[in-house]
GROMACS .gro file of C-alpha atoms in nm:
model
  412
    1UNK     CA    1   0.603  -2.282   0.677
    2UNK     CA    2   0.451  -2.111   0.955
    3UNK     CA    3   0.233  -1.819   0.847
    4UNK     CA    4   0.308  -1.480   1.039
    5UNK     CA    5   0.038  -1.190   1.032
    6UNK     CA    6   0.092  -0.861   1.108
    7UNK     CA    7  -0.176  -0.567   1.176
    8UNK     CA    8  -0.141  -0.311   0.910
    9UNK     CA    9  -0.062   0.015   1.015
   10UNK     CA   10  -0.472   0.152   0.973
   11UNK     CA   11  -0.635  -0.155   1.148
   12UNK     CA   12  -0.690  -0.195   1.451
   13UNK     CA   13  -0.575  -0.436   1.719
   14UNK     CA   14  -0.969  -0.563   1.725
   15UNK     CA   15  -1.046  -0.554   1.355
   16UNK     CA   16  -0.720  -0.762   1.303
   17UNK     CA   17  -0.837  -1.027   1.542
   18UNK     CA   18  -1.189  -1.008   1.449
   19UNK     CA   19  -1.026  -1.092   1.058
   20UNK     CA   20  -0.839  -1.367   1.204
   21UNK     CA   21  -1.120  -1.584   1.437
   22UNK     CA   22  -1.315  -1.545   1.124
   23UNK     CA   23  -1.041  -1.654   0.852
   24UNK     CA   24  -1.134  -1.905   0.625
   25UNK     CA   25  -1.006  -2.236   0.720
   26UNK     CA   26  -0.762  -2.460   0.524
   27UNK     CA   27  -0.757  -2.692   0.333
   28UNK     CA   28  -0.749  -2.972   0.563
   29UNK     CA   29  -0.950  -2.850   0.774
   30UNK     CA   30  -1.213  -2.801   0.474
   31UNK     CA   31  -1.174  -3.186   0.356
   32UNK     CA   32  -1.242  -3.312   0.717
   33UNK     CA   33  -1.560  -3.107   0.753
   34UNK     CA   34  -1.688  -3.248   0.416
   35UNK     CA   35  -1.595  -3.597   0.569
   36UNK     CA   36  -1.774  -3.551   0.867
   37UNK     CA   37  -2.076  -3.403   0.644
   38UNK     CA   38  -2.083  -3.697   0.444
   39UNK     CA   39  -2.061  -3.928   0.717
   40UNK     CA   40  -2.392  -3.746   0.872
   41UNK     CA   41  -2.576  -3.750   0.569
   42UNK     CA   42  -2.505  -4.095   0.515
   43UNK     CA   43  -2.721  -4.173   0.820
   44UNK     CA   44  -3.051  -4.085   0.603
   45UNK     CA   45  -3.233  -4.342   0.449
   46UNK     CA   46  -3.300  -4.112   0.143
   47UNK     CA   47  -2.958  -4.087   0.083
   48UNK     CA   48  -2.881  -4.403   0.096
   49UNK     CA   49  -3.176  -4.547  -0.135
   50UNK     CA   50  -3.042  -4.245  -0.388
   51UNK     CA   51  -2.658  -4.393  -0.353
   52UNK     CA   52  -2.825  -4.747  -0.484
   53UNK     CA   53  -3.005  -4.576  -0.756
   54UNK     CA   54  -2.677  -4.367  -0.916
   55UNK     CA   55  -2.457  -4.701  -0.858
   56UNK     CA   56  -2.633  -4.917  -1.044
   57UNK     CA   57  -2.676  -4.643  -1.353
   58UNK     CA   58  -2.282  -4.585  -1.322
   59UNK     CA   59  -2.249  -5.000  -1.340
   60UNK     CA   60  -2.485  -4.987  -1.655
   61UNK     CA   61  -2.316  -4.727  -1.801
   62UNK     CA   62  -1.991  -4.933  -1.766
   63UNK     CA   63  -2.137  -5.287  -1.919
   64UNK     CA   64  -2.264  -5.107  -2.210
   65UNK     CA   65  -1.937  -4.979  -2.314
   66UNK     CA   66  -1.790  -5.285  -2.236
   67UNK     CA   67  -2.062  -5.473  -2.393
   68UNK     CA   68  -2.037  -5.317  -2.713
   69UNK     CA   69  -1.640  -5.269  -2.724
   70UNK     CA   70  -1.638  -5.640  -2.642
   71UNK     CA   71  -1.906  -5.834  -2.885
   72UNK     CA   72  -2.009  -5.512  -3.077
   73UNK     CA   73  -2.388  -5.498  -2.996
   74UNK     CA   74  -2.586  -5.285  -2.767
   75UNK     CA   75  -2.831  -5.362  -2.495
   76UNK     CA   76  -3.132  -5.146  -2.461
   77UNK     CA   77  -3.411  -5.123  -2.205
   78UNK     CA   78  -3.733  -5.033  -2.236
   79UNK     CA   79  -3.761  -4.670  -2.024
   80UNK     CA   80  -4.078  -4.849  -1.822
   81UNK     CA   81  -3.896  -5.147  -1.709
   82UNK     CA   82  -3.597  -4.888  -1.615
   83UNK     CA   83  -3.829  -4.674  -1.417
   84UNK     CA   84  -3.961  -4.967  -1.241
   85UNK     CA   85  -3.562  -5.114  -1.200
   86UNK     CA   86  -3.472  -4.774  -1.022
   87UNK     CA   87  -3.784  -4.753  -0.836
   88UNK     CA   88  -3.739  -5.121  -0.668
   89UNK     CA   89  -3.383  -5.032  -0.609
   90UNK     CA   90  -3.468  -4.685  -0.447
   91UNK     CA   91  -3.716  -4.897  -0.222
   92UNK     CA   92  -3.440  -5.151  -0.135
   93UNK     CA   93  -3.201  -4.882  -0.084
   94UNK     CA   94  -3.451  -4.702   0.168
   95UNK     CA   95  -3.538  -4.982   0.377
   96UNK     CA   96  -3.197  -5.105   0.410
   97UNK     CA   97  -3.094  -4.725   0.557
   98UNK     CA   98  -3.382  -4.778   0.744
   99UNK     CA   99  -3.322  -5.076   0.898
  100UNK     CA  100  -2.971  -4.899   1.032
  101UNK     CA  101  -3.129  -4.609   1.174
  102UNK     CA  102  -3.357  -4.829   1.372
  103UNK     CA  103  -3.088  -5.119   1.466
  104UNK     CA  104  -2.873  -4.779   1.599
  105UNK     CA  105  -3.142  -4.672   1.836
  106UNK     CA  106  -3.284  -5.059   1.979
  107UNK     CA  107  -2.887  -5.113   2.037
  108UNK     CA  108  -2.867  -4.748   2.198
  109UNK     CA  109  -3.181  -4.787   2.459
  110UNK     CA  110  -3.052  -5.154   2.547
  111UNK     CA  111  -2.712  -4.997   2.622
  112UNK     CA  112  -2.910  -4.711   2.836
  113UNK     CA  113  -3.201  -4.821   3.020
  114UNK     CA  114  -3.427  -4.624   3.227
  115UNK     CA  115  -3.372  -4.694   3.607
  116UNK     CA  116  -3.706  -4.732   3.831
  117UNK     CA  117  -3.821  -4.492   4.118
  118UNK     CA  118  -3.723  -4.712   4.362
  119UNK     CA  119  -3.348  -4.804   4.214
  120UNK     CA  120  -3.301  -4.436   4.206
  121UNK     CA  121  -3.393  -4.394   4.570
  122UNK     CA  122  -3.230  -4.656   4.668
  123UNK     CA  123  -2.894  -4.526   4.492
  124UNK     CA  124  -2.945  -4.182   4.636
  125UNK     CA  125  -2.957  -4.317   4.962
  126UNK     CA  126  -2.679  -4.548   4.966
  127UNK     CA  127  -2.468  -4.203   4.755
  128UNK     CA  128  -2.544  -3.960   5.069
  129UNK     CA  129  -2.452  -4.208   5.263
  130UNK     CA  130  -2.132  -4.226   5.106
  131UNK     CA  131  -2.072  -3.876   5.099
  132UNK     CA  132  -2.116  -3.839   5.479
  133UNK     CA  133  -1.847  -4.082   5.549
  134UNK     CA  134  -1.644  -3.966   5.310
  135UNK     CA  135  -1.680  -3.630   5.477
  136UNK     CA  136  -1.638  -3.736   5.767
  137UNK     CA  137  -1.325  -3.924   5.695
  138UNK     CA  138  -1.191  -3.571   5.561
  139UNK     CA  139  -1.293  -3.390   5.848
  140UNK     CA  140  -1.107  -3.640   6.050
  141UNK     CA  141  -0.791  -3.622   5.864
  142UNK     CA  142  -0.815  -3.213   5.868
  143UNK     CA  143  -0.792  -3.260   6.275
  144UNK     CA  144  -0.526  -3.473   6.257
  145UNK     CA  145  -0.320  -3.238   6.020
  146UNK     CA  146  -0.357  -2.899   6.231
  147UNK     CA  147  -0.256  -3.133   6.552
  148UNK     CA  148   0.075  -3.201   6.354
  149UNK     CA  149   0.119  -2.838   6.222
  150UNK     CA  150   0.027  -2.975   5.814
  151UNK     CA  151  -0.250  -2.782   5.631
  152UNK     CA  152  -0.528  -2.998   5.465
  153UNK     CA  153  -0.575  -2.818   5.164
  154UNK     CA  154  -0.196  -2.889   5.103
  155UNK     CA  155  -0.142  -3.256   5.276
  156UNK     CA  156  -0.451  -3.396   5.082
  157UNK     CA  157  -0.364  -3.723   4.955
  158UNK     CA  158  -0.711  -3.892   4.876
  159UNK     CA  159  -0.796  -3.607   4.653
  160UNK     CA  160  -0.599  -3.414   4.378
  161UNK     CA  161  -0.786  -3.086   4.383
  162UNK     CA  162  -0.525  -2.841   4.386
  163UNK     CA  163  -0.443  -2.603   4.666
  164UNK     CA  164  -0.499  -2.205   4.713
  165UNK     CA  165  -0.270  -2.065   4.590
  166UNK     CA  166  -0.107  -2.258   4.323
  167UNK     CA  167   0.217  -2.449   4.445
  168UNK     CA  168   0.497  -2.232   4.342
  169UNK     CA  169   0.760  -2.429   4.038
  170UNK     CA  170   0.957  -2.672   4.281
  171UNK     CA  171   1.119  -3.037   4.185
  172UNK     CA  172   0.805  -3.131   4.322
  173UNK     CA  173   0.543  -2.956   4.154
  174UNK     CA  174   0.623  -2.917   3.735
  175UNK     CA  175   0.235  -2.925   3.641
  176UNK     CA  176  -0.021  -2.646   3.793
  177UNK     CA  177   0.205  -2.382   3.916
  178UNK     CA  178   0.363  -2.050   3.874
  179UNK     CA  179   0.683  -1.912   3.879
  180UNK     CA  180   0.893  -1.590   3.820
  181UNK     CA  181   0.976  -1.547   3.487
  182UNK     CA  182   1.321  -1.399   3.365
  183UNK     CA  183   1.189  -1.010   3.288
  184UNK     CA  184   1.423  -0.950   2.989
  185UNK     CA  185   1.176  -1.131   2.761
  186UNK     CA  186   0.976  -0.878   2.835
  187UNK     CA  187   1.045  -0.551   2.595
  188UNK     CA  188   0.954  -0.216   2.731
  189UNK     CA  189   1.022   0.115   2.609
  190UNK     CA  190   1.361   0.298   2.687
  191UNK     CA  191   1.486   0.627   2.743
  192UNK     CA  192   1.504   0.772   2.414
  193UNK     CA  193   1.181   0.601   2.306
  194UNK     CA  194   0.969   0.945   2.215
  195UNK     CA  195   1.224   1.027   1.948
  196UNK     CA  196   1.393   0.664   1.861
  197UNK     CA  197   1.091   0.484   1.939
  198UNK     CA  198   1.295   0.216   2.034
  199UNK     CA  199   1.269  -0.073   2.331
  200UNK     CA  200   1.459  -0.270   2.534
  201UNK     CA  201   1.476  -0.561   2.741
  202UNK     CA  202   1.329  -0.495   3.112
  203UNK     CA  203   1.507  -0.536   3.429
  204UNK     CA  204   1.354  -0.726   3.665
  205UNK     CA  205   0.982  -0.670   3.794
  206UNK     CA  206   0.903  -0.401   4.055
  207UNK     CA  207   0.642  -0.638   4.270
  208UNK     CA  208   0.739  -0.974   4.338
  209UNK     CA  209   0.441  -1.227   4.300
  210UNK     CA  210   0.302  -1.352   4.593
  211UNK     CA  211   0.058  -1.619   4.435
  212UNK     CA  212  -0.158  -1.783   4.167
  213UNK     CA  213  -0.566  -1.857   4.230
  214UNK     CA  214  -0.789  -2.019   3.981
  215UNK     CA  215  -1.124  -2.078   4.115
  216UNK     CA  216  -1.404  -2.242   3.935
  217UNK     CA  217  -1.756  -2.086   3.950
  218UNK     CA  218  -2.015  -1.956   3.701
  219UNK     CA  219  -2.062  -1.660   3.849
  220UNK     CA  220  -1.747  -1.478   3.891
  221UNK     CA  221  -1.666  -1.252   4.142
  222UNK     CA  222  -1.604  -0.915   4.127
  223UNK     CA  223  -1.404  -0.747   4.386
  224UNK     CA  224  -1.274  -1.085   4.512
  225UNK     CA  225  -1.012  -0.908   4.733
  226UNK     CA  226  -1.269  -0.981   5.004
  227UNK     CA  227  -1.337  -1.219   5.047
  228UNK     CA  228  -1.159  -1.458   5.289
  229UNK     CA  229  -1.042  -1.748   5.036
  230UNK     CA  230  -0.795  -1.540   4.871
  231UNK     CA  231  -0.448  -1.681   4.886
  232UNK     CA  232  -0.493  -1.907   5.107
  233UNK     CA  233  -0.657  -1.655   5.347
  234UNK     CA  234  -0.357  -1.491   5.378
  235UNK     CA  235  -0.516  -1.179   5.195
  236UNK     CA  236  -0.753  -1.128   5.501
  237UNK     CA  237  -0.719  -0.842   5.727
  238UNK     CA  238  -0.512  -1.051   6.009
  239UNK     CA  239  -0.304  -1.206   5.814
  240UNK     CA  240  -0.215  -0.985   5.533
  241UNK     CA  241   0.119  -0.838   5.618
  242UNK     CA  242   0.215  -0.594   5.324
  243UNK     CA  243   0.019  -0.409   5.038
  244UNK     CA  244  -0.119  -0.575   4.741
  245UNK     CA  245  -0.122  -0.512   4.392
  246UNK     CA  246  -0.414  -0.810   4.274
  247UNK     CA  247  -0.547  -0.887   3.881
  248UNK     CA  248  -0.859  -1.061   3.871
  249UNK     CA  249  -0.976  -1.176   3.559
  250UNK     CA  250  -1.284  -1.260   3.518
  251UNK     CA  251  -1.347  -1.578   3.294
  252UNK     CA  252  -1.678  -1.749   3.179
  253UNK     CA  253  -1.568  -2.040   3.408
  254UNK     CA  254  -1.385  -1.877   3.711
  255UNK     CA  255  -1.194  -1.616   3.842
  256UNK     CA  256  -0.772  -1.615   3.785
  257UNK     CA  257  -0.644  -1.367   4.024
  258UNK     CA  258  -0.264  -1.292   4.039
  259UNK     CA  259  -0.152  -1.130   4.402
  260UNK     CA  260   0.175  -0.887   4.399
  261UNK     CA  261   0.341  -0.725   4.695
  262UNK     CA  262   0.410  -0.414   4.613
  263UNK     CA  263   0.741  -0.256   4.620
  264UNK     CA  264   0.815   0.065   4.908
  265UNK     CA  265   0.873   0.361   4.700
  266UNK     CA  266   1.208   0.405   4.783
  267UNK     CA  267   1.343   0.159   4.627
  268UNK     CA  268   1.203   0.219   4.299
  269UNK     CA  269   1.349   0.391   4.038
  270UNK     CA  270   1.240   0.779   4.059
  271UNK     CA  271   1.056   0.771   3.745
  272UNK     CA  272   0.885   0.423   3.811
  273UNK     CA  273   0.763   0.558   4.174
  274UNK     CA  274   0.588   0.854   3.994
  275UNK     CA  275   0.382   0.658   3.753
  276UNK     CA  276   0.238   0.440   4.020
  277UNK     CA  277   0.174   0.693   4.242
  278UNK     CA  278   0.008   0.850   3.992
  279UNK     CA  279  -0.191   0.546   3.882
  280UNK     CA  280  -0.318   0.432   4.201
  281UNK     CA  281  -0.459   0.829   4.295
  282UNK     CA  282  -0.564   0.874   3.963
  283UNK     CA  283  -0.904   0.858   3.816
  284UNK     CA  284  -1.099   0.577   3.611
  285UNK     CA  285  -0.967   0.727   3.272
  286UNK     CA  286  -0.590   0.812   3.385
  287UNK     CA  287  -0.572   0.413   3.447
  288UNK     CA  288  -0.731   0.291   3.126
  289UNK     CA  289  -0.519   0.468   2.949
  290UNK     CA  290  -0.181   0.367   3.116
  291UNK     CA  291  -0.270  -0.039   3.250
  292UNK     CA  292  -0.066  -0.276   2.952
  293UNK     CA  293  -0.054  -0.627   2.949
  294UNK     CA  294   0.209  -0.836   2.752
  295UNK     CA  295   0.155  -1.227   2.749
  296UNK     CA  296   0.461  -1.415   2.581
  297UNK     CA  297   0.381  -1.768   2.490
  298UNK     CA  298   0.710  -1.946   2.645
  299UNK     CA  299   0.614  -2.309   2.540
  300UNK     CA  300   0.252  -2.389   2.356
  301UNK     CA  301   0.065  -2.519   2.015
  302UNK     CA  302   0.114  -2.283   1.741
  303UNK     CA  303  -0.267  -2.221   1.723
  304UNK     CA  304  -0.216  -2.055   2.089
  305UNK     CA  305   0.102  -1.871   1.996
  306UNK     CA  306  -0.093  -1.729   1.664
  307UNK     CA  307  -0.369  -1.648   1.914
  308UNK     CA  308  -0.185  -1.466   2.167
  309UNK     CA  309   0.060  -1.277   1.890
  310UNK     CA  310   0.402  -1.262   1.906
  311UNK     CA  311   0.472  -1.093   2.252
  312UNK     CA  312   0.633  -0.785   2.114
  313UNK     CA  313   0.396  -0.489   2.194
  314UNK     CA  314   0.147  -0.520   2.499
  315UNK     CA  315  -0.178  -0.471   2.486
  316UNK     CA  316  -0.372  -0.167   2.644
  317UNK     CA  317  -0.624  -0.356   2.840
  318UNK     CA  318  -0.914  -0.116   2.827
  319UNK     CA  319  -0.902  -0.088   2.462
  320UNK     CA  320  -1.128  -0.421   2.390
  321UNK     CA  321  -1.213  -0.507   2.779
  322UNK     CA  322  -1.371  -0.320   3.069
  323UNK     CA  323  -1.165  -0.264   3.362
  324UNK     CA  324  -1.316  -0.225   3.739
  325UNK     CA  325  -1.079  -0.109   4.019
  326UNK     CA  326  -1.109  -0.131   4.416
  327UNK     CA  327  -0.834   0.017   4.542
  328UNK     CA  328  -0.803   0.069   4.974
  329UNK     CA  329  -0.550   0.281   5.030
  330UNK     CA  330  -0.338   0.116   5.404
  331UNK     CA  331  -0.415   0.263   5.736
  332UNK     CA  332  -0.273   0.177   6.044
  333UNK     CA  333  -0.441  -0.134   6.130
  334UNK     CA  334  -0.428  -0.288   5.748
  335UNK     CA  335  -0.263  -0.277   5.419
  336UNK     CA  336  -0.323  -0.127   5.096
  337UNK     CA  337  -0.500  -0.389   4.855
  338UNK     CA  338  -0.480  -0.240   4.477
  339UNK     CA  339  -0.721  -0.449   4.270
  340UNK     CA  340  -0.759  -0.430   3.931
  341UNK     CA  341  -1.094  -0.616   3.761
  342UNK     CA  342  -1.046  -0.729   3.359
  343UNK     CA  343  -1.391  -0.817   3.269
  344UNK     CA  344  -1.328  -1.072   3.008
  345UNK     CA  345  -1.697  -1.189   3.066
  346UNK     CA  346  -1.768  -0.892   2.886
  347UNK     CA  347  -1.565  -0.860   2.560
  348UNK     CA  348  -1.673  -1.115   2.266
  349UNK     CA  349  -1.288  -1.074   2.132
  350UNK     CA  350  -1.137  -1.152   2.424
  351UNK     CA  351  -1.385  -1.446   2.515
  352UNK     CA  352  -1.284  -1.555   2.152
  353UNK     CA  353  -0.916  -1.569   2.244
  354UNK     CA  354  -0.976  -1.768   2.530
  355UNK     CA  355  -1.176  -2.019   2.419
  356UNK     CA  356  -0.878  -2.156   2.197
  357UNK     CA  357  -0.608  -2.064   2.477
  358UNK     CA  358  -0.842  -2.302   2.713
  359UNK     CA  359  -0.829  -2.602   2.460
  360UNK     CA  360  -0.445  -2.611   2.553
  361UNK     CA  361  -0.376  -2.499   2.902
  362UNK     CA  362  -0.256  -2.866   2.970
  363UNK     CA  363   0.051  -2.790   2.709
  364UNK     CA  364   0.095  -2.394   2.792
  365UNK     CA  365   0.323  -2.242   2.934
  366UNK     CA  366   0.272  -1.838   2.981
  367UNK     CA  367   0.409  -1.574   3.105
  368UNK     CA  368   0.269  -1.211   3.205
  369UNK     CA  369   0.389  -0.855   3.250
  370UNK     CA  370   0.195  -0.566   3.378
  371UNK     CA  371   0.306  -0.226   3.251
  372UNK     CA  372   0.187   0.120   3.324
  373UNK     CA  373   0.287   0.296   3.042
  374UNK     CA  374   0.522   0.627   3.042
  375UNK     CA  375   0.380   0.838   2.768
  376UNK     CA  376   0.606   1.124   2.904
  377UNK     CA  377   0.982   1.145   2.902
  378UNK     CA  378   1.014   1.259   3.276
  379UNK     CA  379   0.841   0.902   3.283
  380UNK     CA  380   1.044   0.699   3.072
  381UNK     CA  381   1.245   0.448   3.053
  382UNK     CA  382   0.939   0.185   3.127
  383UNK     CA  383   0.958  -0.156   3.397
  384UNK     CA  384   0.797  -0.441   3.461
  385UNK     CA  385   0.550  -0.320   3.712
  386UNK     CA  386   0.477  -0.680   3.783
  387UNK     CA  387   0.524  -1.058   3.598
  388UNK     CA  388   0.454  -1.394   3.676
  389UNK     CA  389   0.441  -1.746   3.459
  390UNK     CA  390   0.168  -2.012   3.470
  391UNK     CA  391   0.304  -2.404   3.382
  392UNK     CA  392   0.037  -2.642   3.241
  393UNK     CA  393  -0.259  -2.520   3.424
  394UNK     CA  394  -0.504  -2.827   3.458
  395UNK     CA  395  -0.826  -2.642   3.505
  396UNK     CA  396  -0.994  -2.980   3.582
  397UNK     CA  397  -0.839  -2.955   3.911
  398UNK     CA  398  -0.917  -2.634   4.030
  399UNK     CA  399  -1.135  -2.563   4.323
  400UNK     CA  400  -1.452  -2.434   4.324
  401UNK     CA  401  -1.506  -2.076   4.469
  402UNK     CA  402  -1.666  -2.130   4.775
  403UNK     CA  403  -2.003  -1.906   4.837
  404UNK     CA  404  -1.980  -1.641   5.091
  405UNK     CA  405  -2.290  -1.444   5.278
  406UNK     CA  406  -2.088  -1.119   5.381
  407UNK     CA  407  -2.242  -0.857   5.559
  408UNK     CA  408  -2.174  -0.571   5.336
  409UNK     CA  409  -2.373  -0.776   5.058
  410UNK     CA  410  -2.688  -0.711   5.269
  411UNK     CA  411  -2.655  -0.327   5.402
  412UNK     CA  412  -2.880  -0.207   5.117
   0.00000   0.00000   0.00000
């Protein structure tokens, strides 16, 4: 029996998930906490000396009724010489808890022992120089690989960081990567949808992705369209050879940023071209309110599915999480880069979401759809504006944003 939820028509998308985080759990979830509790308290020496005490009443309790069942007398105890039984077995009791506590922590330091001054400097010493050989060794293989026309972030054999971007889904890459997902899974509304209220599978996406980055940092970066990392540096000014649209999400741990080339208007449907032109020259509120996001859960543990939802209805991202936009129009000498900021640093809901969806990453597989809503019928029917799918993301491996000193940061 798998237990299905659904948000009642007067609640709201964050009171429903508020009432789910904070559900009460069940029932074997309850009985291992109590284990775990019991194990803990078992640790105290009080406890223990008290478990002696009720013991032995419970095994006098027992040999009187057998006593008497068996040769029909009783045997009674004066209530001094009880008092001073239970007292010499709380004592016993104590000390032998005691005795555990302190056996635990002489067998913990001898497994742990300080180190001196001078091991520790000599350690450091021989580390760093371990490190510089190391990086030299890397350095030395990076030369090599541009003489032979390989890249070094993708050629690295030694070391299993993984690359910006993510590899793309290939026979040789099944773990860590993205791919285009098949659209139809994706329900948006149709033509008739003011008056039917009725969806329908989508064609397929708009903007083709271009790329995946997950960088690690704890401090992540806002506006990350500029700096010179992004996909593989192919994002930068020189390289970049059509416009962008870019997600960044903002995590406690990173930054996941999802790069789309955008589509020429021409050859988007009539309706479709409107509402982006519209979205990309409109105002901080316009987008709020139009900027969807539906995640389907493809393959994943239930607990992730029942944390995502279903991946029926998408989710207006401003509702619950602040949105930031930097959006440069192209010019002659560069393209248009159209980034979109979702603060999830900033939303305890969210953060709550993602804290179980991070657990699993290793076993998910995800995929995303961008929609800007038509809430007009000129507008309608909806598209994909843009999708992607992430396989078994192992965040382990991700590379660390590297720090940048850009002049812009210092021209106040």
């Amino acid at each position: 029996g798998r237990e299905w939820l659904e948000i009642a028509t007067d609640e709201s998308v964050d009171e429903f998930v508020k009432k789910w985080l904070y559900t009460k759990p069940d029932s074997s979830t309850l009985m291992d906490r109590l284990y775990v509790y019991a194990m803990l308290m078992l640790q105290k020496p009080n406890i223990e000396a008290l478990l002696y005490v009720k013991l032995t009443l419970l095994v006098k309790y027992m040999m009187q009724g057998w006593w008497s069942e068996l040769f029909g007398h009783t045997i009674k105890v004066r209530i001094d010489v009880l008092a001073a039984i239970m007292a010499t077995l709380y004592y016993a009791g104590y000390n032998t808890g005691l005795s555990n506590v302190i056996l635990h922590h002489q067998q913990s330091s001898r497994t742990i022992k300080p180190e001196s001054p001078e091991k520790k400097q000599s350690i450091s010493r021989v580390t760093r120089t371990k490190i510089q050989r190391k990086q030299e060794m890397l350095d030395e293989c990076s030369l090599e690989c541009e003489d032979v026309g390989y890249s070094s972030s993708n050629a690295s054999v030694d070391s299993q960081i993984l690359s910006s971007p993510l590899p793309e889904l290939s026979e040789k890459y099944s773990t860590s990567c993205w791919s285009r997902p098949e659209d139809k899974m994706f329900n948006v509304r149709g033509k008739n949808y003011l008056k039917d209220r009725i969806k329908f599978p989508s064609g397929p996406s708009l903007f083709k992705c271009r790329g995946i980055d997950m960088f690690l940092t704890d401090n992540p970066e806002r506006n990350i369209s500029r700096l010179p990392c992004c996909l593989g540096g192919k994002l930068a000014t020189t390289n970049n050879t059509e416009d962008t649209f870019l997600v960044n999400f903002l995590l406690p741990f990173g930054n996941f940023v999802m790069y789309f080339s955008v589509a020429e208007e021409e050859s988007m449907p009539a309706n479709v071209a409107k509402v982006w032109k519209n979205f990309i020259n409109g105002d901080q509120m316009y987008r709020d309110a139009r900027l969807k996001l539906l995640p389907v859960v493809i393959d994943g543990p239930w607990i992730v599915k029942k944390a995502v939802g279903p991946g029926t209805a998408p989710a207006l991202l401003s509702q619950s999480i602040p949105l930031q936009y930097y959006f440069t129009h192209p010019t002659e000498k560069k393209k248009g880069i159209y980034e979109v900021d979702v603060i999830i640093t900033a939303s305890k809901i969210a953060r709550g979401i993602l804290s179980v969806v991070k657990s699993h990453t290793k076993r998910l597989t995800i995929g995303m759809a961008f929609i800007i809503e038509a809430a007009t019928e000129d507008e309608l029917p909806e598209a994909v504006l843009a999708s992607c799918q992430l396989h078994s993301l192992h965040l382990e491996l991700c590379p660390q944003l590297p720090k940048y000193y850009l002049e812009e940061d210092f021209a106040n």
